[in-house]
mmCIF file of C-alpha atoms in Angstrom:
data_model
loop_
_atom_site.group_PDB
_atom_site.id
_atom_site.type_symbol
_atom_site.label_atom_id
_atom_site.label_comp_id
_atom_site.label_asym_id
_atom_site.label_seq_id
_atom_site.Cartn_x
_atom_site.Cartn_y
_atom_site.Cartn_z
ATOM 1 C CA UNK A 173 0.000 0.000 0.000
ATOM 2 C CA UNK A 174 2.807 2.420 0.896
ATOM 3 C CA UNK A 175 4.519 1.729 -2.456
ATOM 4 C CA UNK A 176 1.399 2.902 -4.344
ATOM 5 C CA UNK A 177 1.372 6.157 -2.407
ATOM 6 C CA UNK A 178 5.047 6.810 -3.228
ATOM 7 C CA UNK A 179 4.413 6.126 -6.932
ATOM 8 C CA UNK A 180 1.365 8.432 -6.862
ATOM 9 C CA UNK A 181 3.384 11.222 -5.235
ATOM 10 C CA UNK A 182 6.159 10.826 -7.833
ATOM 11 C CA UNK A 183 3.604 11.042 -10.667
ATOM 12 C CA UNK A 184 1.990 14.128 -9.119
ATOM 13 C CA UNK A 185 5.364 15.832 -8.658
ATOM 14 C CA UNK A 186 6.339 15.046 -12.267
ATOM 15 C CA UNK A 187 3.031 16.517 -13.464
ATOM 16 C CA UNK A 188 3.606 19.611 -11.321
ATOM 17 C CA UNK A 189 7.086 20.061 -12.805
ATOM 18 C CA UNK A 190 5.772 19.754 -16.361
ATOM 19 C CA UNK A 191 2.975 22.265 -15.691
ATOM 20 C CA UNK A 192 5.363 24.679 -13.993
ATOM 21 C CA UNK A 193 7.741 24.453 -16.960
ATOM 22 C CA UNK A 194 4.953 25.054 -19.483
ATOM 23 C CA UNK A 195 3.571 28.055 -17.590
ATOM 24 C CA UNK A 196 7.024 29.592 -17.111
ATOM 25 C CA UNK A 197 7.739 29.178 -20.833
ATOM 26 C CA UNK A 198 4.412 30.724 -21.883
ATOM 27 C CA UNK A 199 4.593 33.592 -19.384
ATOM 28 C CA UNK A 200 8.326 34.155 -19.792
ATOM 29 C CA UNK A 201 10.085 36.717 -21.951
ATOM 30 C CA UNK A 202 9.229 36.638 -25.656
ATOM 31 C CA UNK A 203 11.320 34.407 -27.868
ATOM 32 C CA UNK A 204 13.440 36.324 -30.375
ATOM 33 C CA UNK A 205 12.092 35.575 -33.828
ATOM 34 C CA UNK A 206 13.390 36.555 -37.229
ATOM 35 C CA UNK A 207 11.266 37.119 -40.334
ATOM 36 C CA UNK A 208 10.748 34.134 -42.573
ATOM 37 C CA UNK A 209 10.964 34.171 -46.348
ATOM 38 C CA UNK A 210 7.160 34.280 -46.576
ATOM 39 C CA UNK A 211 6.959 37.268 -44.251
ATOM 40 C CA UNK A 212 9.637 39.142 -46.169
ATOM 41 C CA UNK A 213 7.865 38.394 -49.450
ATOM 42 C CA UNK A 214 4.511 39.624 -48.102
ATOM 43 C CA UNK A 215 6.133 42.847 -46.862
ATOM 44 C CA UNK A 216 7.843 43.398 -50.198
ATOM 45 C CA UNK A 217 4.538 42.892 -52.037
ATOM 46 C CA UNK A 218 2.803 45.342 -49.674
ATOM 47 C CA UNK A 219 5.478 47.996 -50.202
ATOM 48 C CA UNK A 220 5.337 47.505 -53.982
ATOM 49 C CA UNK A 221 1.556 47.940 -53.848
ATOM 50 C CA UNK A 222 1.963 51.226 -51.980
ATOM 51 C CA UNK A 223 4.952 52.630 -53.852
ATOM 52 C CA UNK A 224 4.502 51.368 -57.408
ATOM 53 C CA UNK A 225 0.817 50.319 -57.506
ATOM 54 C CA UNK A 226 1.789 46.870 -58.727
ATOM 55 C CA UNK A 227 1.340 43.390 -57.283
ATOM 56 C CA UNK A 228 4.771 42.006 -58.088
ATOM 57 C CA UNK A 229 8.077 41.364 -56.355
ATOM 58 C CA UNK A 230 11.498 39.856 -56.824
ATOM 59 C CA UNK A 231 11.288 36.326 -55.418
ATOM 60 C CA UNK A 232 14.275 33.994 -55.462
ATOM 61 C CA UNK A 233 15.876 35.896 -58.323
ATOM 62 C CA UNK A 234 12.761 36.143 -60.521
ATOM 63 C CA UNK A 235 10.350 39.039 -60.980
ATOM 64 C CA UNK A 236 7.037 37.348 -60.300
ATOM 65 C CA UNK A 237 3.453 38.575 -60.232
ATOM 66 C CA UNK A 238 1.559 35.505 -59.055
ATOM 67 C CA UNK A 239 3.493 34.089 -56.124
ATOM 68 C CA UNK A 240 0.968 34.900 -53.396
ATOM 69 C CA UNK A 241 -2.734 35.356 -52.914
ATOM 70 C CA UNK A 242 -3.437 39.111 -53.031
ATOM 71 C CA UNK A 243 -5.540 39.475 -49.868
ATOM 72 C CA UNK A 244 -2.842 39.329 -47.175
ATOM 73 C CA UNK A 245 -0.384 41.745 -48.881
ATOM 74 C CA UNK A 246 -3.256 44.178 -49.463
ATOM 75 C CA UNK A 247 -4.168 44.013 -45.753
ATOM 76 C CA UNK A 248 -0.535 44.697 -44.832
ATOM 77 C CA UNK A 249 -0.371 47.570 -47.322
ATOM 78 C CA UNK A 250 -3.584 48.992 -45.847
ATOM 79 C CA UNK A 251 -2.150 48.810 -42.335
ATOM 80 C CA UNK A 252 1.041 50.513 -43.515
ATOM 81 C CA UNK A 253 -0.980 53.222 -45.230
ATOM 82 C CA UNK A 254 -3.338 53.846 -42.305
ATOM 83 C CA UNK A 255 -0.612 53.920 -39.667
ATOM 84 C CA UNK A 256 2.012 55.706 -41.708
ATOM 85 C CA UNK A 257 4.529 53.208 -40.327
ATOM 86 C CA UNK A 258 6.201 50.408 -42.263
ATOM 87 C CA UNK A 259 8.093 48.782 -39.409
ATOM 88 C CA UNK A 260 5.552 46.320 -37.985
#
C-alpha cells in the first residue's frame, strides 16, 4: 500500500514540474524571432503595392506577379498606409 502512495506522489510531482515548466515558458520573456521568407515576401509585395501600384516582387531571383494570394499583402499595405509606419 505504501509503495502505491510513493508512486502516486512521484507522478503528481512530475506533473507539477511539467505544468510549472509550461507556464514559465508561456509567461516568460518573448522568444526572439526573425522574419521568414514568406513574411519578407509579403512585406515586399505590400510595399510595392503602396509605392509602385503593382502586385509584383522579386522572389528567389525572378520578378514574379503571381506568387501569393493578393488578400494578405493588401491588408498589410492597408495597415502601412493607415498607420504611416512600415516597421511592424
